[in-house]
Short mmCIF file of C-alpha atoms and ligand atoms in Angstrom, two decimals:
data_model
loop_
_atom_site.label_atom_id
_atom_site.label_comp_id
_atom_site.label_asym_id
_atom_site.label_seq_id
_atom_site.Cartn_x
_atom_site.Cartn_y
_atom_site.Cartn_z
CA MET A 124 -0.17 -0.07 0.23
CA THR A 125 0.99 3.75 -1.18
CA GLN A 126 -1.13 5.29 0.93
CA THR A 127 -0.32 7.74 4.11
CA GLN A 128 -1.61 9.19 7.18
CA ALA A 129 0.51 12.07 6.15
CA LEU A 130 -1.52 13.11 2.89
CA MET A 131 -3.73 15.42 4.04
CA GLN A 132 -7.42 14.79 2.84
CA PHE A 133 -10.06 16.90 1.70
CA SER A 134 -12.66 14.86 0.93
CA GLU A 135 -13.47 11.68 0.73
CA ARG A 136 -12.46 8.95 -2.15
CA PRO A 137 -12.94 5.65 -2.65
CA PRO A 138 -9.73 3.13 -1.08
CA PRO A 139 -7.70 2.18 -4.47
CA THR A 140 -4.98 4.18 -5.34
CA MET A 141 -4.59 4.52 -9.27
CA VAL A 142 -1.60 4.25 -11.15
CA ARG A 143 -1.53 4.25 -14.47
CA GLY A 144 -3.81 5.72 -17.07
CA GLU A 145 -4.28 5.72 -20.63
CA GLY A 146 -6.87 7.11 -22.90
CA ILE A 147 -10.00 6.69 -21.24
CA TYR A 148 -8.99 4.26 -18.47
CA LEU A 149 -7.92 4.29 -15.11
CA TRP A 150 -5.70 1.29 -13.30
CA ASP A 151 -5.34 0.45 -9.57
CA GLU A 152 -2.46 -1.04 -7.86
CA GLN A 153 -4.21 -3.95 -8.45
CA ASP A 154 -4.76 -3.72 -12.17
CA ARG A 155 -8.47 -3.18 -12.41
CA ARG A 156 -9.67 -0.88 -15.03
CA TYR A 157 -12.19 1.76 -14.71
CA LEU A 158 -13.40 3.59 -17.61
CA ASP A 159 -12.72 7.14 -16.66
CA LEU A 160 -15.72 9.76 -16.95
CA VAL A 161 -14.16 12.12 -14.83
CA GLN A 162 -10.82 12.99 -16.21
CA GLY A 163 -9.14 14.54 -13.52
CA TRP A 164 -12.23 16.84 -13.33
CA ALA A 165 -12.85 17.83 -16.86
CA VAL A 166 -9.07 18.43 -17.35
CA ASN A 167 -8.05 14.84 -19.86
CA CYS A 168 -9.76 16.83 -23.14
CA LEU A 169 -6.89 14.56 -24.82
CA GLY A 170 -7.46 11.20 -22.18
CA HIS A 171 -5.16 10.52 -19.90
CA SER A 172 -1.12 9.96 -20.40
CA PRO A 173 -2.00 11.28 -24.19
CA ARG A 174 1.37 11.15 -26.87
CA VAL A 175 1.62 14.05 -28.09
CA ILE A 176 1.60 15.10 -24.05
CA ALA A 177 4.31 13.25 -23.20
CA ASP A 178 6.30 13.80 -26.69
CA ALA A 179 5.94 17.80 -25.79
CA LEU A 180 7.38 17.23 -21.69
CA ALA A 181 10.05 15.12 -23.11
CA ALA A 182 11.21 17.32 -26.04
CA GLN A 183 10.98 21.10 -23.49
CA ALA A 184 12.37 19.32 -21.06
CA THR A 185 15.50 18.28 -22.73
CA ARG A 186 15.24 21.22 -23.88
CA VAL A 187 14.91 23.51 -21.69
CA LEU A 188 12.78 23.53 -18.71
CA ASN A 189 12.05 26.27 -17.01
CA VAL A 190 13.41 29.72 -17.78
CA GLY A 191 12.11 31.62 -15.21
CA PRO A 192 9.99 35.05 -15.13
CA ALA A 193 13.41 37.00 -15.21
CA TYR A 194 13.68 36.04 -19.04
CA HIS A 195 11.86 34.93 -22.23
CA ASN A 196 10.78 31.73 -23.54
CA GLN A 197 10.00 30.57 -26.85
CA PRO A 198 6.70 28.12 -25.95
CA ALA A 199 5.13 31.12 -23.53
CA HIS A 200 5.44 33.46 -26.77
CA TRP A 201 4.77 30.99 -29.22
CA LEU A 202 0.88 29.55 -26.84
CA ALA A 203 0.32 33.47 -26.36
CA THR A 204 0.20 33.82 -29.92
CA ARG A 205 -1.88 30.96 -31.11
CA LEU A 206 -4.30 31.53 -27.93
CA SER A 207 -4.62 35.08 -29.43
CA ALA A 208 -5.09 33.83 -32.62
CA LEU A 209 -7.90 31.63 -31.43
CA SER A 210 -10.58 33.91 -29.55
CA GLY A 211 -9.62 37.46 -30.81
CA LEU A 212 -8.25 38.58 -27.16
CA SER A 213 -4.90 40.01 -28.02
CA ARG A 214 -3.27 39.71 -24.44
CA VAL A 215 -2.40 36.91 -22.58
CA CYS A 216 -1.21 35.86 -19.15
CA PHE A 217 -0.04 32.43 -17.66
CA ALA A 218 -0.30 31.02 -14.57
CA CYS A 219 -0.49 27.32 -13.09
CA SER A 220 -4.00 26.90 -11.66
CA GLY A 221 -7.77 28.18 -12.47
CA ALA A 222 -7.94 30.32 -9.26
CA GLU A 223 -4.91 32.08 -10.34
CA ALA A 224 -5.96 32.95 -13.24
CA ASN A 225 -9.25 34.42 -11.65
CA GLU A 226 -7.37 35.68 -9.31
CA VAL A 227 -5.60 38.18 -12.04
CA ALA A 228 -9.15 38.68 -13.58
CA LEU A 229 -10.08 40.42 -10.97
CA LYS A 230 -7.09 42.05 -10.12
CA LEU A 231 -6.91 43.69 -13.91
CA ALA A 232 -10.29 44.63 -12.75
CA ARG A 233 -9.79 46.79 -10.00
CA LYS A 234 -6.60 48.16 -11.83
CA TRP A 235 -8.82 48.94 -15.13
CA GLY A 236 -11.71 50.61 -12.41
CA GLN A 237 -8.98 52.46 -10.39
CA LEU A 238 -7.80 53.83 -14.11
CA HIS A 239 -11.05 54.49 -15.63
CA ARG A 240 -13.84 53.77 -13.62
CA SER A 241 -13.42 56.09 -10.58
CA GLY A 242 -12.41 53.07 -8.88
CA ALA A 243 -15.22 51.07 -8.47
CA PHE A 244 -13.94 47.35 -7.70
CA GLU A 245 -17.11 45.76 -7.34
CA VAL A 246 -17.44 42.27 -9.47
CA LEU A 247 -20.46 40.76 -10.04
CA THR A 248 -21.19 36.68 -9.48
CA THR A 249 -23.73 34.06 -10.04
CA ARG A 250 -25.32 32.05 -7.18
CA ASP A 251 -23.73 28.83 -7.11
CA SER A 252 -21.21 29.77 -9.73
CA PHE A 253 -17.52 28.05 -9.36
CA HIS A 254 -14.56 30.01 -9.05
CA GLY A 255 -11.89 28.90 -6.97
CA ARG A 256 -10.72 28.53 -3.54
CA THR A 257 -7.80 30.83 -2.90
CA LEU A 258 -9.00 33.33 -0.16
CA ALA A 259 -10.77 36.40 -2.59
CA LEU A 260 -12.15 33.67 -5.10
CA THR A 261 -13.70 31.87 -1.98
CA SER A 262 -16.18 34.78 -1.15
CA ALA A 263 -16.55 35.55 -5.46
CA THR A 264 -17.53 31.56 -5.47
CA GLY A 265 -21.52 31.29 -5.47
CA LYS A 266 -21.80 28.18 -3.49
CA ALA A 267 -23.64 27.77 -0.38
CA SER A 268 -21.26 25.79 1.35
CA PHE A 269 -18.73 28.67 0.79
CA GLU A 270 -20.85 31.34 2.27
CA GLY A 271 -19.10 32.51 5.90
CA ALA A 272 -16.06 29.81 5.19
CA PHE A 273 -13.06 31.49 6.49
CA PRO A 274 -14.20 34.82 7.56
CA PRO A 275 -13.89 37.42 7.20
CA ALA A 276 -15.28 37.30 3.29
CA VAL A 277 -13.05 39.66 0.82
CA PRO A 278 -15.09 42.63 0.24
CA GLY A 279 -16.03 43.51 -3.21
CA PHE A 280 -18.30 40.59 -4.99
CA ARG A 281 -22.00 40.29 -4.93
CA LYS A 282 -23.82 37.07 -6.32
CA VAL A 283 -26.64 37.31 -8.29
CA PRO A 284 -28.92 34.85 -9.51
CA TYR A 285 -27.92 32.79 -13.01
CA ASP A 286 -29.99 33.40 -15.63
CA ASP A 287 -31.87 36.03 -15.05
CA LEU A 288 -30.65 38.90 -17.03
CA GLU A 289 -33.20 41.79 -14.80
CA ALA A 290 -31.69 40.70 -11.67
CA MET A 291 -27.83 41.56 -13.54
CA GLU A 292 -28.83 44.75 -14.21
CA ALA A 293 -30.69 45.61 -11.39
CA ALA A 294 -27.43 44.58 -8.94
CA ILE A 295 -25.10 46.58 -11.17
CA SER A 296 -24.12 50.43 -9.11
CA GLY A 297 -21.05 52.77 -9.52
CA ASP A 298 -19.03 50.86 -7.65
CA THR A 299 -19.08 47.76 -10.00
CA VAL A 300 -16.42 47.09 -12.11
CA ALA A 301 -17.60 44.22 -13.42
CA VAL A 302 -19.50 40.75 -13.74
CA MET A 303 -18.27 37.33 -13.80
CA VAL A 304 -19.93 33.75 -15.04
CA GLU A 305 -19.46 31.01 -16.63
CA PRO A 306 -20.78 30.46 -19.64
CA ILE A 307 -22.08 27.13 -18.65
CA GLN A 308 -22.55 26.54 -14.49
CA GLY A 309 -19.61 23.14 -13.84
CA GLU A 310 -19.96 22.68 -10.40
CA ALA A 311 -22.79 23.64 -10.14
CA GLY A 312 -24.07 20.85 -11.79
CA VAL A 313 -23.74 21.62 -16.03
CA VAL A 314 -26.55 24.33 -15.51
CA VAL A 315 -26.86 25.77 -19.40
CA PRO A 316 -28.30 29.26 -19.11
CA THR A 317 -31.17 30.37 -21.51
CA PRO A 318 -30.03 30.61 -25.21
CA GLY A 319 -28.66 34.52 -25.34
CA TYR A 320 -27.79 35.24 -22.28
CA LEU A 321 -24.63 35.60 -22.51
CA ARG A 322 -25.60 37.82 -25.82
CA GLY A 323 -27.81 39.79 -22.50
CA LEU A 324 -25.01 39.62 -20.73
CA ARG A 325 -22.38 41.26 -23.47
CA ALA A 326 -24.71 44.05 -24.13
CA LEU A 327 -25.57 44.93 -20.86
CA CYS A 328 -22.20 45.35 -20.11
CA ASP A 329 -21.69 47.18 -23.25
CA ARG A 330 -24.37 49.55 -21.77
CA LYS A 331 -22.91 49.97 -18.91
CA GLY A 332 -18.85 50.29 -19.65
CA ILE A 333 -17.97 47.56 -17.56
CA LEU A 334 -15.91 44.11 -17.76
CA LEU A 335 -17.57 40.58 -18.93
CA ILE A 336 -15.11 38.56 -17.71
CA ALA A 337 -16.08 34.39 -18.99
CA ASP A 338 -14.68 31.90 -16.36
CA GLU A 339 -14.17 29.18 -19.44
CA ILE A 340 -11.65 26.98 -17.05
CA GLN A 341 -14.35 24.12 -17.34
CA THR A 342 -15.95 25.12 -20.53
CA GLY A 343 -13.04 26.12 -22.86
CA MET A 344 -11.07 24.11 -24.83
CA GLY A 345 -13.54 22.62 -26.63
CA ARG A 346 -15.41 21.09 -23.84
CA THR A 347 -18.54 22.37 -24.59
CA GLY A 348 -18.18 22.08 -28.21
CA PRO A 349 -16.43 25.03 -29.82
CA LEU A 350 -12.90 25.76 -28.26
CA PHE A 351 -14.24 28.51 -26.13
CA ALA A 352 -18.03 27.83 -25.10
CA HIS A 353 -18.39 32.30 -25.40
CA GLN A 354 -18.63 31.39 -29.54
CA SER A 355 -21.78 29.70 -29.13
CA GLU A 356 -23.15 32.66 -29.46
CA ALA A 357 -20.79 35.01 -31.04
CA VAL A 358 -20.17 37.35 -28.60
CA ARG A 359 -16.79 37.96 -26.92
CA PRO A 360 -16.32 38.65 -23.16
CA ASP A 361 -13.76 41.27 -22.43
CA ILE A 362 -11.91 39.08 -20.60
CA MET A 363 -11.43 35.14 -20.19
CA THR A 364 -9.90 32.17 -18.19
CA LEU A 365 -8.87 29.44 -19.01
CA GLY A 366 -7.24 26.51 -17.24
CA LYS A 367 -7.72 22.43 -16.63
CA GLY A 368 -8.18 21.60 -20.58
CA LEU A 369 -5.20 24.12 -21.61
CA GLY A 370 -2.88 21.55 -20.19
CA ALA A 371 -4.82 18.68 -20.86
CA GLY A 372 -2.97 17.42 -17.36
CA VAL A 373 -0.76 19.64 -16.96
CA PRO A 374 -0.87 22.84 -15.07
CA VAL A 375 -1.28 25.40 -16.63
CA SER A 376 -3.90 28.40 -16.92
CA ALA A 377 -3.94 31.63 -18.89
CA LEU A 378 -5.76 34.94 -18.79
CA LEU A 379 -6.46 36.37 -22.04
CA CYS A 380 -7.97 40.12 -22.78
CA ARG A 381 -8.70 42.81 -24.89
CA ALA A 382 -5.27 44.83 -25.25
CA GLU A 383 -6.87 48.09 -24.03
CA LEU A 384 -7.44 46.29 -21.40
CA ASP A 385 -3.75 45.42 -20.24
CA CYS A 386 -3.42 47.80 -17.57
CA PHE A 387 -0.76 46.54 -15.66
CA ALA A 388 2.45 48.65 -14.50
CA PRO A 389 5.40 46.45 -14.18
CA GLY A 390 5.83 45.44 -10.62
CA ASP A 391 1.58 44.34 -10.54
CA HIS A 392 1.60 40.63 -11.18
CA GLY A 393 4.14 37.82 -11.98
CA GLY A 394 4.61 35.15 -10.54
CA THR A 395 7.31 32.34 -10.48
CA PHE A 396 5.95 29.94 -12.60
CA ALA A 397 3.94 32.52 -14.64
CA GLY A 398 4.55 31.29 -18.58
CA HIS A 399 6.54 28.48 -17.25
CA ALA A 400 8.61 26.46 -20.59
CA LEU A 401 7.33 23.46 -20.10
CA LEU A 402 3.97 24.47 -19.28
CA CYS A 403 3.91 26.24 -22.23
CA SER A 404 5.45 23.50 -24.16
CA VAL A 405 2.21 21.31 -23.30
CA GLY A 406 -0.49 23.89 -23.60
CA LEU A 407 0.93 24.56 -26.96
CA ALA A 408 1.01 20.81 -28.14
CA VAL A 409 -2.85 21.01 -26.39
CA VAL A 410 -3.60 23.40 -28.92
CA GLU A 411 -1.90 21.86 -31.83
CA ALA A 412 -4.40 18.95 -31.20
CA LEU A 413 -7.23 20.51 -30.17
CA THR A 414 -6.96 22.97 -33.63
CA GLU A 415 -5.64 20.12 -36.36
CA PRO A 416 -7.13 20.04 -39.39
CA GLY A 417 -10.82 18.01 -38.89
CA ALA A 418 -10.68 17.60 -35.21
CA ALA A 419 -13.46 20.35 -34.77
CA LEU A 420 -15.82 18.32 -37.07
CA GLU A 421 -14.47 15.14 -35.10
CA ARG A 422 -15.65 16.33 -32.45
CA GLU A 423 -18.68 17.31 -33.05
CA ARG A 424 -19.73 13.82 -34.38
CA THR A 425 -18.52 12.60 -31.16
CA ALA A 426 -20.26 14.72 -29.01
CA GLN A 427 -23.68 14.20 -31.04
CA ALA A 428 -23.12 10.60 -30.31
CA PHE A 429 -22.77 10.58 -26.65
CA GLU A 430 -25.66 13.41 -26.60
CA GLN A 431 -27.72 10.71 -28.28
CA LEU A 432 -26.74 8.33 -26.08
CA LEU A 433 -27.01 10.07 -22.67
CA HIS A 434 -30.53 10.76 -24.19
CA ARG A 435 -31.54 7.13 -25.07
CA LEU A 436 -30.34 6.06 -21.23
CA ALA A 437 -32.53 9.12 -20.04
CA ALA A 438 -35.76 8.13 -22.41
CA LYS A 439 -35.29 3.86 -20.03
CA HIS A 440 -34.44 5.12 -16.80
CA GLY A 441 -36.61 8.75 -16.26
CA LEU A 442 -33.94 10.71 -16.29
CA GLY A 443 -33.86 14.52 -17.33
CA VAL A 444 -30.37 14.95 -19.29
CA ARG A 445 -28.41 18.60 -19.69
CA GLY A 446 -25.23 19.62 -21.38
CA ARG A 447 -23.42 20.70 -23.79
CA GLY A 448 -20.19 18.94 -26.32
CA PHE A 449 -18.71 17.03 -23.36
CA LEU A 450 -19.82 17.90 -20.23
CA TRP A 451 -23.54 16.57 -19.42
CA ALA A 452 -25.10 15.94 -16.54
CA LEU A 453 -27.88 12.97 -15.63
CA VAL A 454 -30.37 14.35 -13.27
CA LEU A 455 -31.91 11.75 -11.26
CA PRO A 456 -35.22 11.88 -9.93
CA GLN A 457 -34.21 11.01 -6.68
CA PRO A 458 -30.93 12.42 -4.26
CA ARG A 459 -28.94 8.49 -5.39
CA ALA A 460 -26.18 9.84 -7.16
CA ALA A 461 -23.19 9.11 -4.43
CA HIS A 462 -24.84 5.96 -4.35
CA VAL A 463 -25.08 5.23 -8.25
CA ARG A 464 -21.49 6.92 -8.42
CA ASP A 465 -20.44 4.20 -5.36
CA LYS A 466 -22.43 1.67 -7.79
CA ALA A 467 -20.52 2.51 -11.05
CA PHE A 468 -17.36 2.32 -9.17
CA GLU A 469 -17.82 -1.03 -8.30
CA ARG A 470 -18.63 -2.03 -11.87
CA GLY A 471 -15.11 0.24 -13.06
CA LEU A 472 -17.05 3.07 -14.36
CA LEU A 473 -16.04 6.48 -12.70
CA LEU A 474 -18.72 9.04 -12.63
CA ASN A 475 -18.85 12.80 -10.54
CA ALA A 476 -21.70 13.25 -8.79
CA ALA A 477 -21.86 16.92 -8.89
CA ARG A 478 -25.22 17.15 -6.60
CA PRO A 479 -27.09 14.79 -4.65
CA ASP A 480 -28.93 14.43 -7.79
CA VAL A 481 -26.68 15.15 -10.35
CA LEU A 482 -24.36 12.78 -12.32
CA ARG A 483 -21.49 14.80 -14.25
CA LEU A 484 -20.10 13.35 -17.12
CA MET A 485 -16.79 14.90 -18.38
CA PRO A 486 -15.29 11.71 -21.18
CA PRO A 487 -12.09 13.19 -23.41
CA LEU A 488 -12.86 15.03 -26.30
CA ASN A 489 -11.02 12.02 -28.12
CA LEU A 490 -13.82 8.87 -27.19
CA GLU A 491 -13.88 6.20 -29.89
CA ARG A 492 -17.01 4.62 -31.21
CA ALA A 493 -16.36 1.38 -29.25
CA GLN A 494 -15.73 3.31 -25.60
CA LEU A 495 -19.25 4.91 -26.93
CA GLN A 496 -20.75 1.43 -26.91
CA GLN A 497 -19.40 -0.06 -23.66
CA ILE A 498 -20.46 3.51 -22.04
CA GLU A 499 -23.80 2.88 -22.90
CA GLN A 500 -23.94 -0.75 -21.24
CA LEU A 501 -22.20 0.07 -17.75
CA LEU A 502 -24.44 3.00 -17.27
CA THR A 503 -27.48 0.80 -18.42
CA ALA A 504 -26.16 -1.65 -16.07
CA VAL A 505 -25.57 1.05 -13.11
CA LEU A 506 -28.66 2.54 -13.77
C1 PLP B 652 -12.40 24.15 -11.72
C2 PLP B 652 -12.30 25.43 -12.02
C3 PLP B 652 -12.13 26.48 -10.97
C4 PLP B 652 -10.73 26.56 -10.16
O1 PLP B 652 -9.54 25.79 -11.03
P1 PLP B 652 -8.18 25.66 -10.25
O2 PLP B 652 -7.54 24.97 -10.96
O3 PLP B 652 -8.93 24.63 -9.47
O4 PLP B 652 -8.13 26.71 -9.52
C5 PLP B 652 -12.60 28.00 -11.47
N1 PLP B 652 -14.00 28.29 -12.32
C6 PLP B 652 -13.99 27.35 -13.00
C7 PLP B 652 -15.45 27.17 -14.15
C8 PLP B 652 -13.71 25.46 -12.43
O5 PLP B 652 -14.65 24.48 -13.56
#
């Protein structure tokens, strides 16, 4: 056994230790195989241990591992160039976790408020949202369980009901500098807003002269279909954050913004590992894999097949279905999601119980036809 009391535990986990992964599968110490629909929490967009990432890591590790923040490195510039071209947001800053990228977004919004909005600082977020676990983001997050945790709360945030444009408009005050939303609320259990919500927020922010921040840490990098979820509404946020899928399993995250918003002065921001050569070389390999010719079409076909599979299961078992692309929820008629997750685990299927009545499915974006059949068989048996 490799497990020890020395490692702090933040949540309950099943007993086995995972030792190996390949594509959609994980293996434990007993060499038991699991079909993994959690994939590192919507992180492994290319599945477990993809060849392209191993190659990128090996190539960059032998070239130069770490140049540090004092000097330029190639992968950071290459990845910034690719991401800005793909998003139309022409300034990019890197970090190592989603929370860190969101912290940069908040700092940038507050700095911009100081310079251009007479000191406006407040960021409106939404109920049930998830933005990260730093002190500030615990305060920004709309999860009920974060309310009152680690007092005193960091000031400057207010929560508004999700998918409610009127409530958002009513909440905007002279102190408000930005609205921060997830295009689809992931941790809340894959909550998809009414079509037009993002477009409405865009118009509202334009009218009020405040910033729209899209937290695409979960929805970005093809997870919901298009490379970035906001593209499905043909709008562009002022600031976008990426994490999870950007490194496909390696911790790299990014903030992207319009050039005019790049108002940090020297010393305002930084980070020992910000724009790390090794991490950015992996991000670049991920972007290349997701944007190679034919990849988007292939993803669309696979996502459609996955959606149809879920609708078949839902019809058979009386469940609700919601989601987009490769981010889905099955809504159970009873609050038994944890039980179903545990039964699935016994059968070698990994699922996430996002809510008492919600199973969340986050397959890799390159899952294969034969695997779809296997998923259907396993889910049918479990349900
Ligand atoms: C996961 C997540 C975060 C936090 O990312 P970390 O890498 O865990 O810090 C922030 N926002 C959203 C929408 C997420 O899904």
